[in-house]
Amino acid sequence: MSTAQLLVTAGGVALIGWVLWYFFLAGRAGVAARAMGDDVQRVRIDVQGGYTPNEVHVAAGRPVRLDFFRNETNPCTEEVVLPAFGVRAWLAPHETTPVEFTPAVPGTYDFSCGMGMVHGRLVVEPA
Amino acid sequence: MSAPLAPAPAPTEADPVRCDIPVTGMTCAACSARVQRALERAPGVRSANVNLMTSTATVAYDPAATSADRLVAAIRDTGYGAEPPAAPRAASERVAERDAVREAEVREIRSKLIVSLAVAAISMVLGMRPGGMSGTGSGERWLLLALTLPVVLWAGRHFYTRAWAAFRHHGADMNTLIAVGTGAAFMFSLVVTVAPGWFAVRGVPVDVYYEAVAWIIALILLGNLLEARARGRTSDAIRRLAGLRPAIARVLRGGREHEIPLDALRAGDEVVIRPGDRIPADGVIVDGASTVDESMLTGEPAPVRKTAGDRVVGATLNRNGAFRFRVEHAGEDTVLARIIRMVEQAQGSRAPIQRLADRVSAVFVPVVISIAIATFVIWFDLGPDPAYLHALVAAVTVLIIACPCAMGLAVPTAVMVATGRGAELGILVKGGEALERAGDLDVVVLDKTGTITEGHPAVTDLSGEAPEEALRLAAAVERLSEHPLGEAISGAARERGLVAPPATAFESLTGLGVAASVEGRRVLVGSARLLAREGVDAAALDADAVRFAAGARTVVYVAADGRLLGLLGVADPVRPTSRAAVERLRAMGLDVVMLTGDARATAESVAHAVGITTVVPEVLPDHKLEEVRRLQRNGARVVAMVGDGLNDAPALAAADVGIAMGTGTDVAMETGSITLMRGDLAGVPQAIALTRRTMRVIRQNLFWAFIYNVIGIPVAAGALYPVFGLRLTPAMAAAAMAVSSVSVVTNSLRLRRFDPR
């Protein structure tokens, strides 16, 4: 094996390692936020290639309103789906679309784009 | 035979409407208390709660006595500001807005596509010139660079910006693959173009890949264009349903007709309907008669006869008559709006079968990038010369051929099209899970009353020397009775145009029947025992009585002044379509079981009439649930329960698939995992056929999406090269990927043409 081949092989393995680390491990640490409000718990979620915050904490039993601000035209994020609450909302580009529901049961629920590529979590805590 | 839609019952004492009204100008607790007192004193208000912090009044009111607008006026009278509550946006508006955005998207993709296709074609022609190898001369490279630059910076720009946005979130999607693939090819070509000397000095062969970049971007844009169009069509059904709302309504106010926009229509308005009009809201006919085509909501082709007192449902089409009706539900409270909301919710659900696709999608792109890197390394180490060029091309081809979209689209597009098509046929499927379970059914349990039969007694047979006279007199007597049979007899007389004369001296003879004086004659209506006690000879009709009883009819004798006039056979009649529906269910390989509270003889007679062999008679209402559970345990089979959603709700909920029939009421929609808008059994085999077809399409989609990537990626990496010398070019990969995602959506769209027959 030539030096160039050794270098490319080592570089390739390192690069694969970095790709897997960056997308699977480094991405774990999300941005968490707590929905606020006495009556309706509200939080704004920016949608641009992902959700910021991508982890939202709410209390069970009270209405939740997620304001999705879709700041892009990428059709990948044009829909947001909360399967546990029967929500599939279309997000108009560069606009805020409210999604309202009342989580009854504490637990962790997934929300994602229409195709399940972009993910966020809703953590419903006991009231 | 009409089984008209039943809109939600008019709000009653127990059914107030709740609304939130934004209030302005309140600064202290005294202010909110004042507004609250004013609201509580307003007529029709059940309860009011004014929240100072959120500046909102939450009011529960009786819609028959007041309206949100009157409540706003009541608040304004106190000196504070109030706005009418924001109406939830109508489905038609949402659909229109979405269409506009999609249109703009398609237009933009189209112009980008034209430019990149042109560049790709020119590059190809340049490369094919006699004596001119692709981009070998320095001048040619600069020309190709100049041509490709707008493709990368303009037509393909969004791939890079979107990939970057995702990257910052540690995310990767289809854009990432395209951006990395075309980016690598373009940057390498750029270096070769700008600094060819660096390679020449080292004696390394060079090539440029501008043409490949242009082709990839052009073909993927083409795929996006076709996919955007096809995905637009997946919501056609909602668009069509939303389009069933007429734009205006003709309202009677102050004795004159006014044309008002539909949004201004309110409960309580009286609407004038002429032949051919589409009915704008749900309500009750106050005057006139007509036939109404309800097929767009129920899927039931035969138009339904309607007269004063009958309910009409918004979005249905009036045929030849004219009538006036009073609006009970308008706008977002109508059956149509509820159907659309339910379909939208169903489309938001996820089918369990999607979990595998979800798991794969979540790791797909980073894994493909890793495979591409490995491909580069292997070609570089083991490939023929010039190894690094082959390595680059193979890695780019892997990135481009991989198609996460096909996997992401496989299930949701099929669920969307199927739920939409279902709604058009009057089949409302609650979501992906219901769809999936219904696709696996083994047993269908039918609750007899209201599904196989009409659900209320009717006079089915007449006999005797003067049957019409018997019916007329019986109706006269029964007008004063409160027995359910009385309702059936009065109805039968009305249907035949018989006018029941007044009756006097009514007596109810418990357990035997009723008697009264009609037109001076003493009329008896009741059992054989009643006639025997009164000394009336009934032997002449004994044969008919036996025949009626054998057919599970309740036999009612009618006599006047001691002489037998005739017999009435009363039964809960079997719907005319039940037999064909049961046959079809059996032909689909399903076991059909009938459940009923009736005695065995009656139950078996009905079962025989419709061709059911398995009957469970004498089941108390609260034991239906246990019966469903028993069937489920029995060989762990998947059981559907079909009922009217009223007194069989627990059994519907316990079944794997609860099918609520013939109602548009909220209760039924809540209970059933499938709600059928039409009132007869014919919808049941249709619904099951739809779910089976859908599951087949989903499985095809998933199979295709997986197998495409499982075969495509290794081939792109060069798996066939060592043996067959076969390699793909990046442009071929781009074409394959475009075809892959479009074909999944197109396969789902086949469900739009699902034929229920």
Short mmCIF file of N, CA and C in Angstrom, two decimals, chain A residues 1 4-5 8-9 12 15-16 18-20 22-24 26-27 48-52 73-76 78-79 81 83 86-88 90 92-93 95 112 114-117, chain B residues 54 97-98 101-102 105 162 165-173 175 231 344-345 347-348 350 361-363 365-366 369-370 373-374 376-377 380-381 404-405 408-409 412:
data_model
loop_
_atom_site.label_atom_id
_atom_site.label_comp_id
_atom_site.label_asym_id
_atom_site.label_seq_id
_atom_site.Cartn_x
_atom_site.Cartn_y
_atom_site.Cartn_z
N MET A 1 0.84 -1.19 0.00
CA MET A 1 0.00 0.00 0.00
C MET A 1 0.88 1.24 0.00
N ALA A 4 0.02 7.33 -0.15
CA ALA A 4 -1.23 8.02 -0.48
C ALA A 4 -2.42 7.16 -0.08
N GLN A 5 -2.33 5.86 -0.39
CA GLN A 5 -3.43 4.96 -0.05
C GLN A 5 -3.63 4.88 1.46
N VAL A 8 -5.26 8.14 2.55
CA VAL A 8 -6.68 8.23 2.16
C VAL A 8 -7.51 7.29 3.02
N THR A 9 -6.98 6.06 3.26
CA THR A 9 -7.73 5.09 4.06
C THR A 9 -7.92 5.61 5.48
N GLY A 12 -10.30 8.48 5.42
CA GLY A 12 -11.68 8.05 5.19
C GLY A 12 -12.30 7.49 6.46
N LEU A 15 -13.03 10.24 8.78
CA LEU A 15 -14.16 11.05 8.32
C LEU A 15 -15.49 10.34 8.61
N ILE A 16 -15.51 9.03 8.38
CA ILE A 16 -16.73 8.27 8.69
C ILE A 16 -17.05 8.38 10.18
N TRP A 18 -16.23 10.77 12.14
CA TRP A 18 -16.72 12.11 12.45
C TRP A 18 -18.18 12.28 12.01
N VAL A 19 -18.51 11.76 10.81
CA VAL A 19 -19.88 11.88 10.30
C VAL A 19 -20.85 11.23 11.28
N LEU A 20 -20.52 10.02 11.72
CA LEU A 20 -21.42 9.30 12.62
C LEU A 20 -21.52 10.01 13.97
N TYR A 22 -21.00 13.27 14.49
CA TYR A 22 -21.66 14.57 14.37
C TYR A 22 -23.17 14.42 14.27
N PHE A 23 -23.63 13.45 13.46
CA PHE A 23 -25.07 13.36 13.22
C PHE A 23 -25.80 12.54 14.28
N PHE A 24 -25.13 11.57 14.88
CA PHE A 24 -25.85 10.71 15.82
C PHE A 24 -25.59 11.05 17.28
N ALA A 26 -23.42 13.97 18.59
CA ALA A 26 -23.34 15.39 18.93
C ALA A 26 -24.72 16.03 18.86
N GLY A 27 -25.59 15.49 17.98
CA GLY A 27 -26.92 16.09 17.79
C GLY A 27 -27.86 15.81 18.93
N GLN A 48 -36.32 25.75 10.80
CA GLN A 48 -35.38 26.06 9.72
C GLN A 48 -34.37 24.94 9.69
N GLY A 49 -34.62 23.96 8.84
CA GLY A 49 -33.75 22.79 8.79
C GLY A 49 -33.87 21.91 10.01
N GLY A 50 -34.58 22.36 11.01
CA GLY A 50 -34.76 21.61 12.25
C GLY A 50 -35.67 22.43 13.14
N TYR A 51 -35.85 21.98 14.36
CA TYR A 51 -36.71 22.71 15.29
C TYR A 51 -35.87 23.31 16.41
N THR A 52 -36.06 24.59 16.66
CA THR A 52 -35.39 25.25 17.77
C THR A 52 -36.45 25.92 18.64
N THR A 73 -38.43 28.01 2.92
CA THR A 73 -39.36 27.48 1.93
C THR A 73 -39.09 26.01 1.64
N ASN A 74 -38.05 25.46 2.27
CA ASN A 74 -37.72 24.05 2.08
C ASN A 74 -38.95 23.18 2.32
N PRO A 75 -39.43 22.46 1.30
CA PRO A 75 -40.66 21.69 1.50
C PRO A 75 -40.51 20.55 2.50
N CYS A 76 -39.27 20.20 2.84
CA CYS A 76 -39.09 19.13 3.82
C CYS A 76 -39.82 19.43 5.12
N GLU A 78 -42.46 21.46 5.48
CA GLU A 78 -43.72 22.16 5.26
C GLU A 78 -44.86 21.62 6.13
N GLU A 79 -44.69 20.42 6.64
CA GLU A 79 -45.72 19.90 7.53
C GLU A 79 -45.08 19.55 8.86
N VAL A 81 -46.00 17.09 12.21
CA VAL A 81 -46.90 16.02 12.60
C VAL A 81 -46.70 15.69 14.07
N PRO A 83 -48.18 12.79 15.96
CA PRO A 83 -49.07 11.63 15.80
C PRO A 83 -49.90 11.36 17.05
N GLY A 86 -52.93 13.56 16.94
CA GLY A 86 -53.71 13.62 15.70
C GLY A 86 -53.53 14.93 14.96
N VAL A 87 -52.34 15.50 15.02
CA VAL A 87 -52.12 16.78 14.36
C VAL A 87 -51.23 16.59 13.14
N ARG A 88 -51.67 17.03 11.99
CA ARG A 88 -50.79 17.20 10.85
C ARG A 88 -51.07 18.61 10.33
N TRP A 90 -50.04 22.07 8.21
CA TRP A 90 -49.22 22.62 7.15
C TRP A 90 -48.73 23.97 7.61
N ALA A 92 -47.26 27.51 6.70
CA ALA A 92 -47.03 28.44 5.60
C ALA A 92 -45.62 28.99 5.75
N PRO A 93 -44.88 29.12 4.65
CA PRO A 93 -43.50 29.60 4.75
C PRO A 93 -43.44 31.03 5.28
N GLU A 95 -44.21 32.17 8.05
CA GLU A 95 -45.34 32.57 8.88
C GLU A 95 -45.38 31.71 10.13
N SER A 112 -42.50 15.65 14.35
CA SER A 112 -41.56 15.57 13.25
C SER A 112 -42.16 16.23 12.02
N GLY A 114 -43.35 16.02 7.97
CA GLY A 114 -44.27 15.08 7.33
C GLY A 114 -43.63 13.76 6.95
N MET A 115 -42.33 13.79 6.66
CA MET A 115 -41.68 12.57 6.23
C MET A 115 -40.87 11.91 7.34
N GLY A 116 -40.89 12.50 8.52
CA GLY A 116 -40.18 11.90 9.65
C GLY A 116 -38.68 12.05 9.59
N MET A 117 -38.19 13.08 8.91
CA MET A 117 -36.74 13.28 8.81
C MET A 117 -36.25 14.23 9.88
N THR B 54 -55.19 37.20 30.71
CA THR B 54 -55.17 36.89 29.28
C THR B 54 -56.13 37.77 28.50
N GLU B 97 -54.62 28.42 0.35
CA GLU B 97 -53.32 29.02 0.66
C GLU B 97 -52.19 28.05 0.34
N ARG B 98 -52.43 26.81 0.71
CA ARG B 98 -51.42 25.80 0.47
C ARG B 98 -51.19 25.60 -1.03
N VAL B 101 -49.04 28.39 -2.41
CA VAL B 101 -47.61 28.21 -2.12
C VAL B 101 -47.02 27.13 -3.01
N ARG B 102 -47.77 26.04 -3.19
CA ARG B 102 -47.26 24.95 -4.01
C ARG B 102 -47.12 25.40 -5.47
N GLU B 105 -44.04 27.31 -5.77
CA GLU B 105 -42.90 26.39 -5.69
C GLU B 105 -42.69 25.72 -7.05
N ARG B 162 -30.37 24.69 2.21
CA ARG B 162 -31.19 23.81 3.06
C ARG B 162 -30.33 22.76 3.76
N ALA B 165 -28.69 24.51 6.65
CA ALA B 165 -29.62 24.74 7.76
C ALA B 165 -29.80 23.45 8.56
N ALA B 166 -29.94 22.34 7.86
CA ALA B 166 -30.11 21.06 8.57
C ALA B 166 -28.83 20.68 9.30
N PHE B 167 -27.70 20.92 8.64
CA PHE B 167 -26.42 20.56 9.22
C PHE B 167 -26.21 21.24 10.57
N ARG B 168 -26.61 22.51 10.64
CA ARG B 168 -26.43 23.24 11.89
C ARG B 168 -27.22 22.60 13.02
N HIS B 169 -28.30 21.89 12.67
CA HIS B 169 -29.10 21.18 13.69
C HIS B 169 -28.65 19.73 13.82
N HIS B 170 -27.49 19.41 13.34
CA HIS B 170 -27.01 18.03 13.34
C HIS B 170 -27.96 17.13 12.56
N GLY B 171 -28.62 17.71 11.59
CA GLY B 171 -29.56 16.94 10.79
C GLY B 171 -29.04 16.79 9.38
N ALA B 172 -29.57 15.80 8.68
CA ALA B 172 -29.17 15.59 7.30
C ALA B 172 -30.37 15.06 6.54
N ASP B 173 -30.60 15.56 5.36
CA ASP B 173 -31.73 15.08 4.57
C ASP B 173 -31.31 14.92 3.12
N ASN B 175 -31.34 16.97 0.79
CA ASN B 175 -30.52 18.09 0.32
C ASN B 175 -29.05 17.88 0.65
N ARG B 231 -47.77 15.28 -5.15
CA ARG B 231 -48.14 15.43 -3.75
C ARG B 231 -49.30 16.40 -3.60
N GLU B 344 -58.45 15.42 7.98
CA GLU B 344 -57.15 16.06 8.22
C GLU B 344 -56.44 15.42 9.40
N GLN B 345 -57.25 15.11 10.44
CA GLN B 345 -56.63 14.46 11.61
C GLN B 345 -56.12 13.07 11.25
N GLN B 347 -55.08 12.12 8.48
CA GLN B 347 -53.88 12.25 7.67
C GLN B 347 -52.69 12.63 8.53
N GLY B 348 -52.96 13.14 9.74
CA GLY B 348 -51.89 13.49 10.65
C GLY B 348 -51.41 12.31 11.47
N ARG B 350 -50.12 8.36 12.27
CA ARG B 350 -49.07 7.53 11.70
C ARG B 350 -49.49 6.09 11.78
N SER B 361 -35.22 5.95 8.06
CA SER B 361 -35.04 7.35 7.64
C SER B 361 -34.15 8.10 8.60
N ALA B 362 -34.33 7.82 9.90
CA ALA B 362 -33.62 8.60 10.90
C ALA B 362 -32.11 8.46 10.78
N VAL B 363 -31.63 7.29 10.31
CA VAL B 363 -30.18 7.08 10.25
C VAL B 363 -29.68 7.07 8.80
N VAL B 365 -29.30 9.12 6.00
CA VAL B 365 -28.37 10.00 5.29
C VAL B 365 -26.93 9.88 5.82
N PRO B 366 -26.72 9.96 7.15
CA PRO B 366 -25.34 9.81 7.62
C PRO B 366 -24.74 8.46 7.21
N ILE B 369 -23.70 8.71 3.62
CA ILE B 369 -22.47 9.50 3.49
C ILE B 369 -21.26 8.62 3.86
N SER B 370 -21.42 7.83 4.93
CA SER B 370 -20.33 6.94 5.33
C SER B 370 -20.02 5.92 4.24
N ILE B 373 -18.06 7.56 1.55
CA ILE B 373 -16.64 7.74 1.91
C ILE B 373 -15.90 6.41 1.76
N ALA B 374 -16.52 5.34 2.26
CA ALA B 374 -15.90 4.01 2.14
C ALA B 374 -15.71 3.65 0.68
N PHE B 376 -15.19 5.66 -1.78
CA PHE B 376 -14.05 6.43 -2.28
C PHE B 376 -12.74 5.72 -1.91
N VAL B 377 -12.66 5.34 -0.63
CA VAL B 377 -11.43 4.71 -0.13
C VAL B 377 -11.15 3.41 -0.88
N PHE B 380 -10.06 4.03 -4.38
CA PHE B 380 -8.75 4.65 -4.37
C PHE B 380 -7.66 3.60 -4.13
N ASP B 381 -7.96 2.68 -3.19
CA ASP B 381 -6.97 1.67 -2.83
C ASP B 381 -6.88 0.55 -3.85
N PRO B 404 -33.81 8.94 0.30
CA PRO B 404 -34.59 8.83 1.54
C PRO B 404 -36.05 9.21 1.31
N CYS B 405 -36.33 10.00 0.28
CA CYS B 405 -37.69 10.50 0.08
C CYS B 405 -38.67 9.37 -0.17
N GLY B 408 -39.69 7.98 3.03
CA GLY B 408 -40.50 8.90 3.82
C GLY B 408 -41.90 9.08 3.24
N LEU B 409 -42.03 8.92 1.93
CA LEU B 409 -43.32 9.16 1.29
C LEU B 409 -44.18 7.91 1.22
N PRO B 412 -47.12 7.81 4.30
CA PRO B 412 -48.02 8.97 4.43
C PRO B 412 -48.81 9.29 3.16
#
